[in-house]
Short mmCIF file of C-alpha atoms in Angstrom, two decimals:
data_model
loop_
_atom_site.label_atom_id
_atom_site.label_comp_id
_atom_site.label_asym_id
_atom_site.label_seq_id
_atom_site.Cartn_x
_atom_site.Cartn_y
_atom_site.Cartn_z
CA MET A 708 2.46 -27.60 3.50
CA LEU A 709 4.52 -24.65 2.30
CA LEU A 710 5.18 -22.78 5.55
CA ASN A 711 4.95 -24.11 9.09
CA VAL A 712 5.47 -21.71 11.99
CA GLU A 713 5.50 -23.05 15.54
CA ASN A 714 5.96 -21.17 18.82
CA LEU A 715 7.14 -17.97 17.13
CA ARG A 716 8.49 -15.63 19.80
CA VAL A 717 10.00 -12.21 19.17
CA SER A 718 11.07 -9.53 21.63
CA TYR A 719 12.33 -5.99 21.20
CA GLY A 720 14.49 -5.57 24.27
CA ASN A 721 12.23 -6.19 27.26
CA ILE A 722 9.08 -5.85 25.18
CA LYS A 723 7.47 -9.12 24.07
CA ALA A 724 6.07 -8.67 20.56
CA LEU A 725 5.02 -12.26 19.81
CA HIS A 726 4.19 -14.81 22.50
CA GLY A 727 4.62 -18.14 20.76
CA ILE A 728 2.23 -18.09 17.82
CA SER A 729 1.76 -21.03 15.44
CA PHE A 730 0.18 -21.20 11.99
CA THR A 731 0.53 -22.82 8.57
CA ILE A 732 0.27 -21.84 4.92
CA ASP A 733 -0.27 -24.31 2.10
CA ALA A 734 1.16 -23.93 -1.39
CA GLY A 735 -0.92 -21.47 -3.40
CA GLU A 736 -2.99 -20.42 -0.39
CA ILE A 737 -3.95 -16.84 0.49
CA VAL A 738 -3.90 -16.19 4.24
CA THR A 739 -4.69 -12.99 6.13
CA ILE A 740 -3.59 -11.86 9.58
CA ILE A 741 -5.81 -9.17 11.08
CA GLY A 742 -5.44 -7.28 14.32
CA ALA A 743 -5.13 -3.84 15.85
CA ASN A 744 -2.05 -1.64 15.57
CA GLY A 745 0.73 -3.06 17.72
CA ALA A 746 -0.69 -6.59 17.70
CA GLY A 747 2.48 -8.01 16.13
CA LYS A 748 1.34 -8.44 12.53
CA SER A 749 4.29 -6.71 10.87
CA THR A 750 6.70 -8.40 13.27
CA THR A 751 5.35 -11.76 12.11
CA LEU A 752 6.23 -10.96 8.50
CA ARG A 753 9.66 -9.63 9.48
CA ALA A 754 10.39 -12.79 11.42
CA ILE A 755 9.50 -15.02 8.47
CA SER A 756 11.69 -12.96 6.14
CA ARG A 757 14.50 -13.12 8.74
CA MET A 758 14.58 -9.36 9.24
CA VAL A 759 14.25 -9.65 13.03
CA PRO A 760 15.74 -12.31 15.33
CA VAL A 761 13.49 -14.90 16.94
CA GLU A 762 13.79 -16.45 20.38
CA THR A 763 14.97 -19.94 21.23
CA GLY A 764 12.23 -22.50 20.81
CA THR A 765 10.84 -21.01 17.61
CA THR A 766 10.46 -23.41 14.68
CA MET A 767 9.87 -22.24 11.11
CA THR A 768 10.08 -24.44 8.04
CA CYS A 769 9.51 -23.62 4.38
CA MET A 770 9.09 -26.59 2.02
CA GLY A 771 10.40 -28.72 4.87
CA LYS A 772 13.62 -26.71 5.15
CA ASP A 773 14.63 -25.02 8.39
CA LEU A 774 14.01 -21.37 7.61
CA LEU A 775 16.11 -20.29 10.59
CA GLN A 776 19.22 -21.60 8.83
CA PHE A 777 18.78 -19.09 5.99
CA PRO A 778 19.87 -15.43 6.15
CA ALA A 779 17.45 -12.86 4.76
CA ASP A 780 18.93 -12.77 1.25
CA LYS A 781 18.84 -16.57 0.92
CA VAL A 782 15.23 -16.68 2.09
CA VAL A 783 14.52 -14.77 -1.11
CA SER A 784 16.95 -16.34 -3.56
CA GLN A 785 16.76 -19.98 -2.41
CA LEU A 786 13.30 -20.30 -0.86
CA GLY A 787 11.42 -17.80 -3.04
CA VAL A 788 9.94 -15.92 -0.08
CA THR A 789 9.60 -12.19 -0.76
CA HIS A 790 8.50 -9.34 1.50
CA VAL A 791 6.64 -6.21 0.40
CA PRO A 792 7.00 -4.00 3.48
CA GLU A 793 4.72 -1.24 4.65
CA GLY A 794 5.79 2.00 2.98
CA ARG A 795 7.01 0.20 -0.21
CA ARG A 796 10.69 1.23 0.23
CA LEU A 797 11.49 1.73 -3.41
CA PHE A 798 14.60 3.40 -4.79
CA GLY A 799 12.86 6.67 -5.52
CA ASN A 800 15.61 8.15 -7.69
CA LEU A 801 15.69 5.07 -9.93
CA SER A 802 13.27 4.32 -12.74
CA VAL A 803 10.59 1.65 -12.70
CA MET A 804 12.73 -0.55 -14.93
CA GLU A 805 15.82 -0.07 -12.76
CA ASN A 806 13.88 -1.02 -9.63
CA LEU A 807 12.68 -4.20 -11.31
CA GLN A 808 16.15 -5.07 -12.57
CA LEU A 809 17.72 -4.53 -9.15
CA ALA A 810 15.38 -7.15 -7.74
CA THR A 811 17.01 -9.81 -9.92
CA PHE A 812 20.60 -9.40 -8.75
CA ALA A 813 20.69 -12.80 -7.01
CA ARG A 814 18.92 -14.73 -9.74
CA LYS A 815 20.86 -17.31 -11.69
CA ASP A 816 18.22 -17.80 -14.40
CA ARG A 817 19.18 -14.66 -16.30
CA ASP A 818 17.44 -15.87 -19.46
CA ASN A 819 14.07 -15.63 -17.71
CA VAL A 820 14.50 -12.10 -16.37
CA LYS A 821 13.23 -10.35 -19.51
CA LYS A 822 10.27 -12.71 -19.70
CA ASP A 823 9.38 -11.96 -16.08
CA ILE A 824 9.63 -8.21 -16.64
CA ARG A 825 7.18 -8.60 -19.52
CA ARG A 826 4.92 -10.55 -17.16
CA VAL A 827 5.04 -7.74 -14.58
CA PHE A 828 4.03 -5.28 -17.30
CA GLU A 829 1.14 -7.56 -18.31
CA ILE A 830 -0.11 -7.60 -14.72
CA PHE A 831 0.51 -3.88 -14.21
CA PRO A 832 0.20 -2.12 -17.62
CA ARG A 833 0.60 1.25 -15.91
CA LEU A 834 4.16 0.32 -14.96
CA GLU A 835 5.08 -0.27 -18.59
CA GLU A 836 3.74 3.17 -19.45
CA ARG A 837 6.03 4.63 -16.78
CA LYS A 838 9.01 2.29 -17.08
CA ALA A 839 11.47 5.18 -17.57
CA GLN A 840 9.93 7.34 -14.83
CA ALA A 841 11.62 7.77 -11.45
CA SER A 842 9.63 5.71 -8.98
CA GLY A 843 9.63 8.49 -6.40
CA THR A 844 7.53 10.68 -8.69
CA MET A 845 4.71 8.16 -9.13
CA SER A 846 1.42 7.99 -7.24
CA GLY A 847 1.04 5.83 -4.16
CA GLY A 848 -0.91 3.22 -6.08
CA GLU A 849 1.70 3.03 -8.81
CA GLN A 850 4.44 2.70 -6.22
CA GLN A 851 2.57 -0.16 -4.58
CA MET A 852 2.26 -1.88 -7.95
CA LEU A 853 6.01 -1.50 -8.44
CA ALA A 854 6.75 -2.86 -4.96
CA ILE A 855 4.69 -5.95 -5.76
CA GLY A 856 6.29 -6.23 -9.20
CA ARG A 857 9.73 -6.04 -7.63
CA ALA A 858 8.84 -8.85 -5.23
CA PHE A 859 7.53 -10.86 -8.18
CA MET A 860 10.92 -10.49 -9.88
CA SER A 861 12.81 -11.71 -6.80
CA GLY A 862 10.89 -14.90 -6.16
CA ARG A 863 7.26 -15.89 -5.99
CA ARG A 864 6.74 -19.04 -4.00
CA LEU A 865 5.43 -17.03 -1.03
CA MET A 866 4.76 -13.28 -0.97
CA LEU A 867 4.51 -11.44 2.36
CA LEU A 868 2.48 -8.24 2.04
CA ASP A 869 2.33 -5.58 4.76
CA GLU A 870 -0.60 -3.16 4.44
CA PRO A 871 -0.78 -3.10 0.61
CA SER A 872 -3.90 -0.90 0.61
CA MET A 873 -2.48 1.82 2.85
CA GLY A 874 -2.99 5.29 1.39
CA LEU A 875 -4.74 4.05 -1.75
CA SER A 876 -8.06 5.18 -3.17
CA PRO A 877 -10.80 2.51 -3.26
CA LEU A 878 -10.32 2.08 -7.02
CA LEU A 879 -6.55 1.64 -6.81
CA MET A 880 -7.00 -0.64 -3.83
CA MET A 881 -9.21 -2.95 -5.88
CA ASN A 882 -6.77 -2.83 -8.80
CA VAL A 883 -3.92 -3.93 -6.54
CA PHE A 884 -5.93 -6.76 -5.00
CA GLN A 885 -7.13 -7.95 -8.41
CA ALA A 886 -3.50 -8.07 -9.56
CA LEU A 887 -2.54 -10.07 -6.49
CA LYS A 888 -5.36 -12.48 -7.21
CA GLU A 889 -4.03 -12.91 -10.75
CA ILE A 890 -0.50 -13.57 -9.47
CA ASN A 891 -1.89 -16.15 -7.07
CA LYS A 892 -4.00 -17.87 -9.72
CA GLN A 893 -1.61 -17.75 -12.67
CA GLU A 894 1.72 -18.22 -10.87
CA GLY A 895 0.61 -20.33 -7.90
CA THR A 896 2.11 -17.82 -5.49
CA ALA A 897 1.02 -18.21 -1.88
CA ILE A 898 0.28 -14.92 -0.13
CA LEU A 899 0.44 -13.98 3.54
CA LEU A 900 -1.30 -10.66 3.96
CA VAL A 901 -1.31 -8.18 6.83
CA GLU A 902 -4.02 -5.60 6.26
CA GLN A 903 -5.96 -3.00 8.28
CA ASN A 904 -8.89 -3.26 5.86
CA ALA A 905 -9.98 -6.52 7.46
CA ARG A 906 -13.15 -7.03 5.45
CA LEU A 907 -11.38 -6.65 2.12
CA ALA A 908 -8.50 -8.85 3.25
CA LEU A 909 -10.75 -11.66 4.46
CA LYS A 910 -12.82 -11.60 1.27
CA PHE A 911 -9.55 -11.90 -0.65
CA SER A 912 -8.27 -14.84 1.42
CA GLN A 913 -9.14 -18.45 2.03
CA LYS A 914 -8.06 -18.48 5.67
CA GLY A 915 -7.48 -15.93 8.41
CA TYR A 916 -5.89 -15.47 11.82
CA VAL A 917 -6.70 -12.86 14.46
CA LEU A 918 -3.70 -11.53 16.36
CA GLU A 919 -4.07 -9.61 19.63
CA THR A 920 -1.11 -8.27 21.64
CA GLY A 921 1.21 -10.91 20.25
CA ASN A 922 -1.16 -13.86 20.65
CA LEU A 923 -3.23 -15.69 18.04
CA VAL A 924 -6.73 -15.71 19.52
CA LEU A 925 -8.82 -16.96 16.60
CA GLU A 926 -8.39 -18.75 13.30
CA GLY A 927 -10.63 -20.18 10.64
CA ASP A 928 -11.73 -19.99 7.05
CA SER A 929 -12.35 -16.42 5.95
CA GLN A 930 -16.14 -16.61 5.72
CA THR A 931 -16.36 -18.02 9.24
CA LEU A 932 -14.32 -15.09 10.55
CA ILE A 933 -16.39 -12.57 8.59
CA ASN A 934 -19.53 -13.99 10.22
CA ASP A 935 -18.04 -14.17 13.73
CA PRO A 936 -19.79 -11.60 15.99
CA GLU A 937 -16.61 -10.71 17.90
CA VAL A 938 -14.61 -10.24 14.70
CA LYS A 939 -17.42 -8.11 13.26
CA LYS A 940 -17.50 -5.93 16.36
CA ALA A 941 -13.74 -5.49 16.70
CA TYR A 942 -12.53 -5.35 13.09
CA LEU A 943 -15.38 -5.12 10.59
CA GLY A 944 -17.25 -2.10 11.87
CA GLY A 945 -20.04 -3.97 13.61
#
């Protein structure tokens, strides 16, 4: 087991965002969390990446190590857990290459950095074509590719992805998901995906969880969830 989350509780002031959810991710597995806006999906990713505090009683382990003992930067550099947030959050005034290089600041294996940049360009040829271009001037799809490439450069044991298809055309959306599939297959990277396009996300994944108002209400293999009448009605358009 790569990631084990038990009794995850998060509050924002007096507002309870997560009410003690539990789930697991195996090495190399692709897992999707679906749910309505405000269900707590993004908060779940932020908690794993140590961007928001969790409440007493929460247990999270990665490769058997207590994830709560690691600050956010060490979650990346020592555990290989990277977070691609909603909105991409690139350095818009810096070039594609500079964004990729910045992602390697904590890496000690400097000899592998150039090789990994070449690998990013193999996965996303469009980024190589625009490697000197300021990232803020690129299309939304290209920026999403760069955000994923930047996460790839930081560490790739587990990638947390928040709404990767947001604002993308259907063609670019499929390009991004095909690239993620390649990263998963070729690099063995596990992926935890939060995605409003529930049908696409479940088809992409092996396993899924349904989150409602901070509670996990359903889990199962992706095909079972796709065929579930309640999931169809609530999230798959009938």
